[in-house]
Amino acid sequence: MKLLPPCLLVLVVALAMAGLAHGQAFVIETQGLRVELTGVGKGAADDVKAVVQEQIQLTEDKEMSAPLADDLAFFVRQRYLDLGYPDAVVNWEIQGGAALLAVTEGDVFKVGAIRYEGNTSQEEVQLTRYLLRPTHDKLGGSSASPVFVEADIKAGAQLVQRYFQAQGYLEAAVAEPVFDYNKATMQVGVLVKITEGRKYLFGSVQFTGDLLGRDKEVQEAVSEFSGQPFSEVKVETARAKIASVYQMRGHFAAVVNAVANPAANASGTVPVLYQIQAGPVYEISAVEIDPKFSAGAQRLIKASFKPAVGTTYSPSELEIMNRRLLDTGVFARMELEPVAQPGGTLVLQVKGEEGMRTTVGFYGGYETFQGPIIGAEVRQVNFMDSGNTASAKAEYTGRGINGSLKLLDPALFGSRYSLAAEVGAETFSIFDYDRQSYFGKLALERRWNKHITASLFGQVSANSTESTELTPEELGPDEYNLGSVGMALVFDYRNSPVVPTDGWMASAGVTTSGGDVQFLKSEISLAVYQPLTKKLRIAAAARARAVQISGGVDELPIDLRLFNGGATSVRSFAEREMGPKSKSGTPLGGTATHVFSVELSYEIRPNLELALFGDAGTVSREEDNVFASPSDLRYAIGLGIRYKLPIGPLRVDYGFNPDRREGEDMGALHITFGFAF
């Protein structure tokens, strides 16, 4: 084959790339049908391809026909209209069994000046948000001058009308917008004419029927009505809340009707009457499981809903049981349908769909202390159709390598207890010593309700540490076998376990060990989260840990000692680097630590927060009691940024050391995932 001269080859490639950039032509082949498109610009290419593929997938045609080609041209033009090309033209013909679609895109207009006539009560900025909402939703973001799509603006005008009605202007009407196309500026002016009408307010609110002592809860549902603009949406929302008050306490068939007639009240105030029929209290008599579920899935369902049988119907309790099932990962979807039976009982019908059994995941990242992180995990739910979950994990970090095998039974012996068994090995290199450990763990856990979890655990391990720099006293026992058991209790009343902004959390735990090293370890913590405004929140936390050992801190292996400093403690120090050190600079740890933190966070944009924080903490080699008074407090003052992700926030903090001592850094930078507390 004869090659083109280099200069001509460059020209050909350049022309080809230019053609692609302008979307001159591309071909779609699917289900044996071929569509060739020309004239499609780069900005619309993905949308046009999606439309064509979607329409072909909906057809049962085996060959290209005139009706199908005409349909394709129609839907492609419709997509162009949605994208803001009002003059787009799509012509079609069939050649060689393929549909040829020739696109002439035309001009793209943007939304220009927006004017409102007849508005005397609402801020125009708020009206514009509603007017442009359909456009912004389609674009996935906001813009002061988005692409103009006539249908979207008309839909937005209807939202403006609903907004007025929600503000009490029940007779408000918004006419179809008037558009003014300006070819010189390529913008479209929009005129929105509004007829407000009378403003209606909530009047008296009354209740009929037997409230069964729930007067206070019922009144709370309508507490915001007084003097507020009347809205049928608010009336319905309160009606559903009142019905929920009774349904949550077993009145499955509770009925609440709302009566309000604005047209009959010339004064502009609308009284509301709620008619309450609580009905009898229902009990769950049985659970019926869809036979399509596998044996392992049925075992988990029976264990989860077994406590509900014979008890009063409670949607909140059923939701907790359902959430526990979904957390196992066995189910992709669950449906609970209570069915009333004669005699005031319910049969709970459970349907749904099981999820993918085997998943393989890879991850990577960076953390200030760990350094680079690369890992992989294989996980199989409903292992061998038992309902159990088996997983294998391997991870490399800048500090070492670790791997483990784990088996989890979410419903031990058909109960609400879960049992996790794990074996693994890890290596760890830090400062002037290296550590190796081989371990086996067992953990028995029960979530008693939505907020309280208790656990018992045990572990055996074979451990070794070595160092050429540390003295035997600094290093502690360098080879030891350990057996330990412990228990923990967690009270979690946060509004979110991943990104908490309200509520509180407390925990307490104790661990005792036997073998070559005998000690008693205890820990208590409390964290409180409080929103101050919609975007501003404050959080505070306190944590104390202690290890009691008869021979003092030198008899405790260095890797079992307690340390302070780092991303989750006093943030003016690097990880573990607060407190006494060896001559070579290795932190030696202690037998007691305290940490106190307060943090003020402000959401500067969606999912992005700026935080101001302060920390205080101690490391003691003399105290060994969590209730000991902390002394020689060290401090941190700093700023941080949090970017919220589905797995938790990516956090960057810098803590300044205000009482810097000889040999200490001015502060420390921390990059990690999750909140400090």
XYZ file of C-alpha atoms in Angstrom:
677
model
C 0.000 0.000 0.000
C 1.364 3.409 -0.954
C 1.631 5.830 1.970
C 0.568 9.459 1.717
C 3.242 12.149 2.028
C 3.523 13.337 5.668
C 2.174 16.831 4.916
C -0.827 15.436 3.037
C -1.450 12.863 5.765
C -1.549 15.640 8.386
C -4.022 17.577 6.213
C -6.291 14.540 5.817
C -6.239 13.853 9.550
C -6.955 17.514 10.292
C -9.891 17.562 7.890
C -11.252 14.333 9.389
C -10.980 15.730 12.910
C -12.660 18.953 11.826
C -15.500 16.940 10.321
C -15.936 14.993 13.559
C -15.827 18.194 15.604
C -18.747 19.591 13.594
C -20.575 16.260 13.717
C -20.869 16.063 9.958
C -21.877 12.406 9.901
C -22.106 9.300 12.018
C -23.752 5.897 11.750
C -25.898 3.980 14.243
C -26.404 0.245 13.751
C -28.577 -1.688 16.189
C -31.030 -4.610 15.945
C -29.999 -5.066 12.304
C -31.111 -1.538 11.332
C -28.801 1.192 10.026
C -29.250 4.950 10.453
C -26.896 7.522 8.944
C -27.060 11.101 10.258
C -25.507 14.262 8.872
C -25.409 17.843 10.118
C -25.462 16.973 13.821
C -23.365 19.356 15.884
C -21.067 18.161 18.646
C -23.276 19.624 21.370
C -26.321 17.602 20.296
C -24.608 14.382 19.162
C -25.077 12.365 22.365
C -28.751 13.341 22.651
C -29.473 12.504 19.023
C -27.763 9.110 19.297
C -29.764 8.317 22.423
C -33.069 9.210 20.729
C -32.371 7.074 17.669
C -31.243 4.069 19.704
C -34.244 4.352 22.018
C -36.738 4.467 19.143
C -35.151 1.518 17.350
C -35.229 -0.563 20.543
C -38.963 0.133 20.801
C -39.723 -1.120 17.310
C -40.191 -4.694 16.138
C -39.297 -3.862 12.507
C -36.715 -6.158 10.915
C -35.871 -3.741 8.092
C -35.933 -0.002 7.605
C -39.298 1.319 6.402
C -40.670 4.736 5.480
C -42.906 4.980 8.594
C -39.957 4.111 10.851
C -37.640 6.626 9.163
C -40.341 9.296 9.465
C -40.738 8.510 13.175
C -36.987 8.744 13.719
C -36.883 12.156 12.016
C -39.838 13.344 14.119
C -38.320 12.320 17.457
C -34.884 13.704 16.544
C -36.480 17.077 15.799
C -38.404 16.928 19.071
C -35.145 16.461 20.920
C -33.695 19.459 19.106
C -36.683 21.519 20.222
C -36.010 20.394 23.800
C -32.389 21.474 23.412
C -33.357 24.969 22.305
C -33.213 24.714 18.490
C -36.644 26.101 17.467
C -35.770 26.204 13.744
C -34.302 22.702 13.520
C -35.280 20.703 10.409
C -34.787 16.948 9.961
C -35.279 15.444 6.501
C -35.151 11.746 5.757
C -34.828 9.276 2.892
C -34.039 5.584 2.528
C -31.047 4.424 0.518
C -29.648 0.914 0.345
C -31.874 -0.231 3.218
C -30.604 2.519 5.556
C -32.364 5.647 6.827
C -30.543 8.854 5.969
C -31.413 11.708 8.339
C -30.173 15.128 7.249
C -30.250 17.688 10.056
C -30.278 21.449 9.703
C -29.925 22.676 13.261
C -30.627 26.376 12.843
C -29.955 28.970 15.523
C -29.853 28.448 19.291
C -31.683 31.051 21.364
C -31.189 31.769 25.057
C -33.595 33.139 27.631
C -33.361 36.913 27.711
C -35.062 39.489 29.928
C -37.992 38.206 32.005
C -40.796 40.587 32.933
C -43.797 40.060 35.201
C -47.086 41.960 35.034
C -49.676 41.835 37.813
C -47.336 40.630 40.564
C -47.749 42.745 43.716
C -46.807 40.308 46.476
C -43.950 37.952 45.562
C -40.242 38.480 44.959
C -39.444 38.235 41.266
C -36.250 36.309 42.015
C -38.368 33.537 43.520
C -40.800 33.578 40.588
C -37.894 33.246 38.148
C -36.615 30.179 40.021
C -39.935 28.458 39.375
C -40.207 29.739 35.800
C -36.780 28.320 34.889
C -36.963 25.174 37.022
C -37.926 22.809 34.151
C -35.035 24.179 32.097
C -32.551 23.949 34.970
C -33.686 20.420 35.858
C -33.055 19.333 32.277
C -29.612 20.974 32.224
C -28.667 19.613 35.648
C -27.660 23.071 36.900
C -28.755 26.696 37.158
C -27.975 29.561 34.791
C -29.193 33.150 34.574
C -29.543 32.839 30.785
C -30.135 29.179 29.875
C -31.013 27.788 26.459
C -34.543 28.783 25.513
C -37.055 25.963 25.149
C -40.619 27.187 24.684
C -42.244 24.101 26.223
C -40.069 24.375 29.332
C -40.943 28.034 29.906
C -44.651 27.248 29.530
C -44.280 24.428 32.080
C -42.439 26.843 34.366
C -45.322 29.321 34.121
C -47.614 26.636 35.532
C -45.196 26.219 38.434
C -45.374 29.972 39.035
C -49.164 29.683 39.230
C -48.913 26.824 41.733
C -46.469 28.877 43.790
C -48.987 31.733 44.050
C -51.679 29.268 45.058
C -49.367 27.832 47.737
C -49.011 31.385 49.106
C -52.778 31.623 49.606
C -53.753 33.145 46.242
C -56.073 30.284 45.374
C -57.639 32.084 42.416
C -54.292 33.112 40.918
C -53.941 32.605 37.178
C -50.819 32.842 35.028
C -51.417 33.356 31.337
C -49.383 31.580 28.690
C -46.075 33.481 28.422
C -45.492 35.909 25.561
C -42.167 35.484 23.731
C -40.107 38.122 21.904
C -37.416 36.631 19.629
C -34.424 38.906 19.004
C -32.278 37.634 16.128
C -29.605 40.287 16.814
C -28.898 39.077 20.348
C -30.114 35.486 19.862
C -32.213 35.896 22.999
C -35.908 35.514 23.721
C -37.621 37.967 26.037
C -40.354 36.483 28.222
C -43.443 38.295 29.497
C -45.464 36.593 32.235
C -48.908 38.059 33.009
C -50.297 37.240 36.460
C -53.740 37.705 37.961
C -53.333 37.290 41.724
C -56.893 37.444 43.048
C -57.791 37.333 46.735
C -55.377 36.016 49.370
C -56.833 33.338 51.687
C -55.588 32.596 55.211
C -56.141 29.649 57.522
C -58.997 30.177 59.942
C -60.007 28.006 62.886
C -59.006 24.323 62.907
C -61.349 21.829 64.568
C -61.427 18.071 65.079
C -64.296 15.629 65.376
C -64.195 11.988 66.427
C -62.434 10.213 69.288
C -58.842 11.496 69.542
C -57.981 8.667 71.991
C -55.773 10.933 74.081
C -53.649 11.989 71.115
C -54.777 15.622 71.298
C -51.260 17.062 71.647
C -49.831 15.140 68.685
C -52.842 15.998 66.531
C -52.524 19.691 67.400
C -48.824 19.636 66.503
C -49.732 18.573 62.966
C -51.598 21.882 62.431
C -49.513 24.115 64.717
C -48.154 26.159 61.788
C -51.572 26.982 60.304
C -52.426 30.022 62.427
C -52.249 33.223 60.360
C -50.543 31.451 57.439
C -51.617 31.507 53.788
C -54.200 28.818 53.095
C -52.969 25.933 50.969
C -54.701 22.705 50.069
C -51.294 21.034 49.995
C -50.748 22.000 53.649
C -54.196 20.725 54.534
C -53.454 17.363 52.916
C -49.983 17.133 54.489
C -51.474 17.690 57.944
C -54.213 15.143 57.224
C -51.583 12.510 56.391
C -49.647 13.374 59.573
C -52.759 12.983 61.730
C -53.556 9.631 60.124
C -49.939 8.583 60.754
C -50.289 9.411 64.462
C -52.872 6.636 64.760
C -51.390 4.223 62.230
C -48.048 4.280 64.035
C -49.863 2.993 67.127
C -51.595 0.088 65.489
C -54.744 1.722 64.068
C -54.050 0.288 60.628
C -57.411 1.327 59.134
C -57.433 4.836 60.624
C -59.254 7.322 58.364
C -58.911 11.095 58.535
C -60.966 13.370 56.287
C -60.324 17.082 55.816
C -63.121 19.546 55.052
C -62.246 23.044 53.819
C -64.245 25.209 51.410
C -62.491 28.487 50.498
C -65.247 29.490 48.070
C -67.765 29.623 50.915
C -65.757 32.172 52.928
C -66.071 35.722 51.653
C -63.856 36.977 54.516
C -60.761 35.307 53.084
C -60.170 33.077 56.137
C -60.762 29.370 55.672
C -61.768 27.139 58.603
C -60.641 23.517 58.438
C -62.377 20.519 59.956
C -60.632 17.169 60.416
C -62.854 14.143 60.911
C -60.977 11.353 62.698
C -61.975 7.687 62.741
C -59.160 5.822 64.482
C -60.719 2.386 64.211
C -59.503 -0.728 66.082
C -55.911 -1.647 66.924
C -54.559 -4.378 64.632
C -52.052 -7.105 65.402
C -49.834 -8.951 62.921
C -50.911 -12.577 62.941
C -48.609 -14.029 60.285
C -45.914 -13.285 57.722
C -46.330 -14.598 54.181
C -43.127 -14.765 52.119
C -43.119 -14.815 48.333
C -41.967 -18.347 47.361
C -39.846 -16.846 44.595
C -37.236 -15.937 47.220
C -34.348 -18.386 47.617
C -33.991 -20.521 50.749
C -31.283 -18.257 52.162
C -33.334 -15.125 51.555
C -36.399 -16.701 53.175
C -34.323 -17.561 56.251
C -33.340 -13.912 56.668
C -36.902 -12.665 56.121
C -38.303 -15.082 58.712
C -35.660 -14.069 61.256
C -36.166 -10.362 60.666
C -39.980 -10.292 60.885
C -40.430 -13.067 63.465
C -40.592 -10.540 66.372
C -43.461 -8.720 64.630
C -45.841 -11.704 64.775
C -48.284 -11.341 67.648
C -47.466 -7.665 68.235
C -49.359 -4.463 67.510
C -48.945 -3.169 63.975
C -46.198 -0.501 63.958
C -44.937 0.944 60.655
C -41.806 2.322 62.336
C -40.840 -1.076 63.760
C -41.497 -2.769 60.429
C -39.301 -0.184 58.712
C -36.433 -1.010 61.092
C -36.827 -4.723 60.334
C -36.963 -4.001 56.623
C -33.875 -1.793 56.785
C -32.013 -4.557 58.590
C -32.836 -6.919 55.711
C -31.700 -4.449 53.056
C -28.434 -3.890 54.948
C -27.515 -7.553 54.405
C -27.045 -6.821 50.709
C -29.068 -9.919 49.740
C -32.058 -7.892 48.542
C -32.254 -5.292 45.787
C -35.832 -4.380 46.644
C -38.351 -5.201 49.380
C -42.116 -4.668 49.451
C -44.191 -4.976 52.631
C -47.960 -5.090 52.291
C -50.124 -5.511 55.411
C -53.431 -7.176 54.475
C -56.367 -6.872 56.871
C -58.017 -10.110 58.048
C -61.331 -10.743 59.801
C -61.052 -10.192 63.533
C -58.746 -7.173 63.435
C -55.501 -8.887 62.461
C -53.029 -8.358 59.645
C -51.040 -10.690 57.461
C -47.748 -9.139 56.387
C -47.019 -10.087 52.795
C -43.330 -9.800 51.876
C -42.327 -9.503 48.240
C -39.341 -8.119 46.414
C -36.264 -8.984 44.451
C -32.879 -10.391 45.352
C -29.785 -8.518 44.279
C -26.579 -9.583 42.582
C -24.866 -12.274 44.627
C -21.227 -11.715 43.700
C -19.510 -8.345 43.438
C -15.885 -7.460 42.834
C -14.680 -4.021 43.838
C -11.444 -2.098 43.407
C -10.585 1.131 45.159
C -7.736 3.540 45.547
C -6.993 6.805 47.251
C -4.646 8.749 49.446
C -4.609 9.578 53.133
C -2.113 11.745 54.970
C -1.100 9.029 57.446
C -1.595 5.877 55.373
C -0.234 7.351 52.160
C -1.424 5.778 48.889
C -4.157 3.153 49.280
C -5.000 0.437 46.743
C -7.357 -2.427 47.476
C -9.691 -5.056 46.111
C -12.612 -6.946 47.619
C -14.673 -9.905 46.468
C -18.024 -10.246 48.196
C -20.745 -12.861 47.864
C -24.087 -12.435 49.588
C -26.381 -15.399 50.220
C -23.273 -17.580 50.191
C -24.163 -21.174 49.226
C -27.855 -20.176 49.548
C -27.440 -19.789 53.311
C -28.257 -16.103 53.672
C -24.705 -15.510 54.920
C -22.154 -13.163 53.346
C -18.573 -14.189 52.541
C -15.869 -11.725 51.544
C -12.151 -11.592 50.826
C -10.178 -8.359 50.960
C -6.596 -7.367 50.166
C -5.157 -3.883 50.607
C -1.845 -2.162 50.098
C -1.044 1.160 51.749
C 2.072 3.237 52.176
C 2.371 1.658 55.634
C 1.988 -2.018 54.775
C -0.150 -4.831 53.406
C -3.212 -6.446 54.949
C -5.710 -9.080 53.926
C -8.662 -10.889 55.475
C -11.422 -13.457 54.970
C -14.785 -12.780 56.586
C -18.063 -14.668 57.028
C -21.155 -12.869 58.312
C -24.361 -14.531 59.487
C -26.973 -11.711 59.751
C -29.523 -13.963 61.531
C -27.715 -16.342 63.884
C -29.906 -19.404 64.547
C -32.852 -17.484 63.084
C -32.534 -14.703 65.663
C -31.976 -10.944 65.405
C -28.327 -11.398 66.389
C -25.569 -11.283 63.777
C -22.271 -13.135 64.033
C -19.136 -12.151 62.116
C -16.036 -14.357 61.914
C -12.822 -13.037 60.402
C -9.235 -14.183 59.966
C -6.443 -12.109 58.533
C -2.887 -10.891 58.541
C -1.331 -7.447 58.372
C 2.049 -5.770 58.233
C 2.642 -2.246 59.441
C 5.731 -0.040 59.214
C 5.707 3.245 61.074
C 8.455 5.541 62.304
C 11.243 3.288 63.633
C 9.482 -0.036 64.061
C 7.761 -2.738 62.017
C 4.812 -4.825 63.130
C 3.311 -8.133 61.948
C 0.075 -9.654 63.158
C -2.015 -12.756 62.435
C -5.485 -12.669 63.940
C -8.905 -14.250 64.257
C -12.033 -12.381 65.374
C -15.590 -13.160 66.412
C -18.232 -10.461 66.930
C -21.818 -10.985 68.101
C -24.044 -7.965 67.555
C -27.655 -7.003 68.019
C -29.421 -3.837 66.992
C -32.090 -3.529 69.672
C -33.937 -0.731 67.936
C -33.330 2.086 65.498
C -30.864 3.796 67.825
C -29.252 1.252 70.171
C -26.708 -1.421 69.212
C -24.823 -3.783 71.524
C -21.948 -6.118 70.698
C -19.737 -8.776 72.239
C -16.411 -9.622 70.620
C -13.353 -11.763 71.009
C -9.990 -11.927 69.286
C -6.829 -14.016 69.294
C -3.629 -12.868 67.643
C 0.062 -13.605 67.247
C 2.112 -10.404 67.052
C 5.688 -9.302 66.628
C 7.439 -5.945 66.438
C 11.034 -5.096 65.735
C 13.156 -1.980 65.726
C 16.846 -1.165 65.509
C 16.354 2.319 66.971
C 14.079 1.888 69.997
C 15.198 0.554 73.365
C 13.391 -2.494 74.844
C 11.590 -0.194 77.301
C 10.447 2.095 74.485
C 9.348 -0.786 72.258
C 7.742 -2.940 74.970
C 7.284 -6.708 74.466
C 8.367 -7.484 70.903
C 6.696 -10.902 70.530
C 3.422 -11.821 72.205
C 0.273 -13.887 71.797
C -2.926 -12.216 72.825
C -6.481 -13.247 73.595
C -9.086 -10.612 74.346
C -12.830 -10.261 74.878
C -14.936 -7.150 75.149
C -18.293 -5.486 74.804
C -19.586 -2.200 73.438
C -22.819 -0.229 73.561
C -23.706 2.478 71.027
C -26.542 5.035 71.213
C -26.947 6.676 67.812
C -29.574 9.421 67.524
C -27.971 11.219 64.557
C -30.017 12.154 61.520
C -27.434 10.484 59.276
C -24.648 7.968 59.971
C -22.610 9.288 57.022
C -23.161 13.071 57.071
C -24.690 13.959 60.472
C -25.995 17.487 60.980
C -28.397 16.983 63.889
C -28.720 14.722 66.932
C -26.180 12.988 69.150
C -24.193 9.794 69.512
C -22.663 8.132 72.574
C -20.695 4.939 73.040
C -18.924 2.984 75.741
C -16.740 -0.087 75.520
C -14.457 -2.274 77.610
C -11.916 -4.932 76.588
C -9.950 -7.323 78.763
C -7.053 -9.455 77.580
C -5.174 -12.595 78.562
C -2.099 -14.365 77.262
C 1.362 -12.814 77.226
C -0.024 -9.331 77.904
C -2.843 -8.714 80.366
C -4.643 -5.401 80.468
C -8.053 -3.735 80.753
C -8.990 -1.151 78.128
C -11.982 1.191 78.361
C -13.385 3.947 76.185
C -16.275 6.426 76.342
C -17.329 9.069 73.817
C -20.069 11.608 73.163
C -20.742 13.722 70.070
C -23.504 16.305 69.589
C -24.615 17.881 66.290
C -26.799 20.989 66.106
C -27.940 22.981 63.047
C -27.955 26.744 63.618
C -29.377 27.775 60.259
C -30.113 25.960 57.011
C -26.429 26.153 56.033
C -24.640 26.599 59.360
C -24.106 23.831 61.909
C -22.084 23.294 65.062
C -20.770 20.014 66.463
C -18.906 19.093 69.636
C -17.348 15.871 70.903
C -15.484 14.421 73.871
C -13.649 11.089 74.017
C -11.580 9.375 76.690
C -9.594 6.116 76.477
C -7.490 4.310 79.057
C -5.495 1.098 79.457
C -4.808 -0.417 82.876
C -1.747 -2.721 83.102
C 0.018 -3.766 86.284
C 3.568 -3.170 85.072
C 2.947 0.307 83.680
C 3.281 1.636 80.145
C 6.682 -0.045 79.497
C 5.026 -3.483 79.825
C 2.531 -2.609 77.098
C 3.589 -3.327 73.481
C 4.027 -0.104 71.573
C 1.310 -1.010 69.059
C -1.243 -1.424 71.898
C -0.550 1.938 73.527
C -2.810 4.937 73.131
C -1.805 7.866 70.931
C -3.100 11.346 70.213
C -2.801 13.723 67.304
C -4.133 13.201 63.822
C -7.198 13.664 61.616
C -9.664 12.449 64.288
C -8.082 13.928 67.421
C -5.890 16.997 68.026
C -5.390 18.200 64.477
C -2.375 20.470 65.065
C -0.263 17.296 65.237
C 0.387 14.660 62.605
C -1.019 11.184 63.259
C 0.181 9.849 66.683
C 2.827 12.577 67.028
C 1.505 14.311 70.127
C 3.121 13.363 73.426
C 6.467 11.803 74.430
C 8.895 10.589 71.761
C 12.111 8.619 71.533
C 15.418 10.253 70.676
C 14.843 9.345 67.041
C 11.381 10.965 67.041
C 9.128 7.880 67.324
C 5.925 8.588 69.333
C 5.872 6.342 72.406
C 2.193 6.674 73.350
C 0.669 6.317 76.785
C -2.023 4.691 78.890
C -4.654 7.423 78.758
C -5.826 9.998 76.219
C -8.533 12.670 76.126
C -9.849 14.570 73.114
C -12.274 17.498 73.089
C -13.395 19.062 69.802
C -15.784 21.714 68.562
C -16.478 22.505 64.915
C -18.485 25.159 63.094
C -19.332 24.320 59.473
C -20.929 26.412 56.735
C -22.229 25.110 53.406
C -20.757 27.474 50.823
C -22.367 25.533 47.957
C -24.204 22.196 47.617
C -22.060 19.355 49.034
C -19.166 21.707 49.861
C -18.549 22.978 53.403
C -16.027 25.271 55.048
C -15.246 24.447 58.689
C -13.628 26.269 61.602
C -12.538 23.940 64.406
C -10.791 23.775 67.755
C -9.354 20.699 69.497
C -7.797 19.993 72.868
C -6.265 16.751 74.106
C -3.803 14.910 76.293
C -1.541 11.867 76.368
C -0.639 10.484 79.780
C 1.819 7.747 80.776
C 0.783 7.862 84.442
C -3.027 7.905 84.402
C -4.984 4.771 83.438
C -8.605 5.804 84.101
C -11.047 7.326 81.601
C -12.476 9.497 84.380
C -9.108 10.987 85.372
C -8.888 14.765 85.059
C -6.933 15.687 81.919
C -3.774 17.711 82.435
C -1.200 19.355 80.171
C -3.772 19.977 77.447
C -2.481 20.632 73.933
C -4.555 22.584 71.435
C -5.408 23.005 67.767
C -7.149 25.799 65.892
C -7.803 25.344 62.217
C -9.774 25.494 58.998
C -11.070 22.679 56.872
C -12.968 21.856 53.689
C -15.465 18.996 53.349
C -16.796 17.688 50.058
C -19.711 15.303 50.553
C -19.567 11.974 48.727
C -21.954 8.981 48.933
C -19.461 7.135 51.172
C -18.906 10.184 53.380
C -17.106 13.509 53.084
C -13.643 13.976 51.625
C -12.009 16.088 54.318
C -9.000 18.414 54.173
C -8.028 20.057 57.492
C -5.119 22.203 58.610
C -4.648 22.535 62.357
C -2.443 25.309 63.778
C -0.514 24.664 66.998
C -1.063 27.772 69.186
C 1.249 26.628 72.030
C 4.096 25.222 69.972
C 6.964 23.710 71.954
C 10.548 22.987 71.023
C 10.813 20.459 68.227
C 7.126 20.635 67.284
C 5.767 21.687 63.919
C 3.695 24.806 63.464
C 0.732 22.655 62.497
C -0.389 19.673 60.437
C -2.312 19.020 57.208
C -4.770 16.110 57.116
C -6.402 14.596 54.014
C -8.846 11.782 54.736
C -12.450 10.535 54.458
C -15.181 10.916 57.078
C -15.787 13.432 59.831
C -13.388 13.959 62.722
C -16.110 12.729 65.101
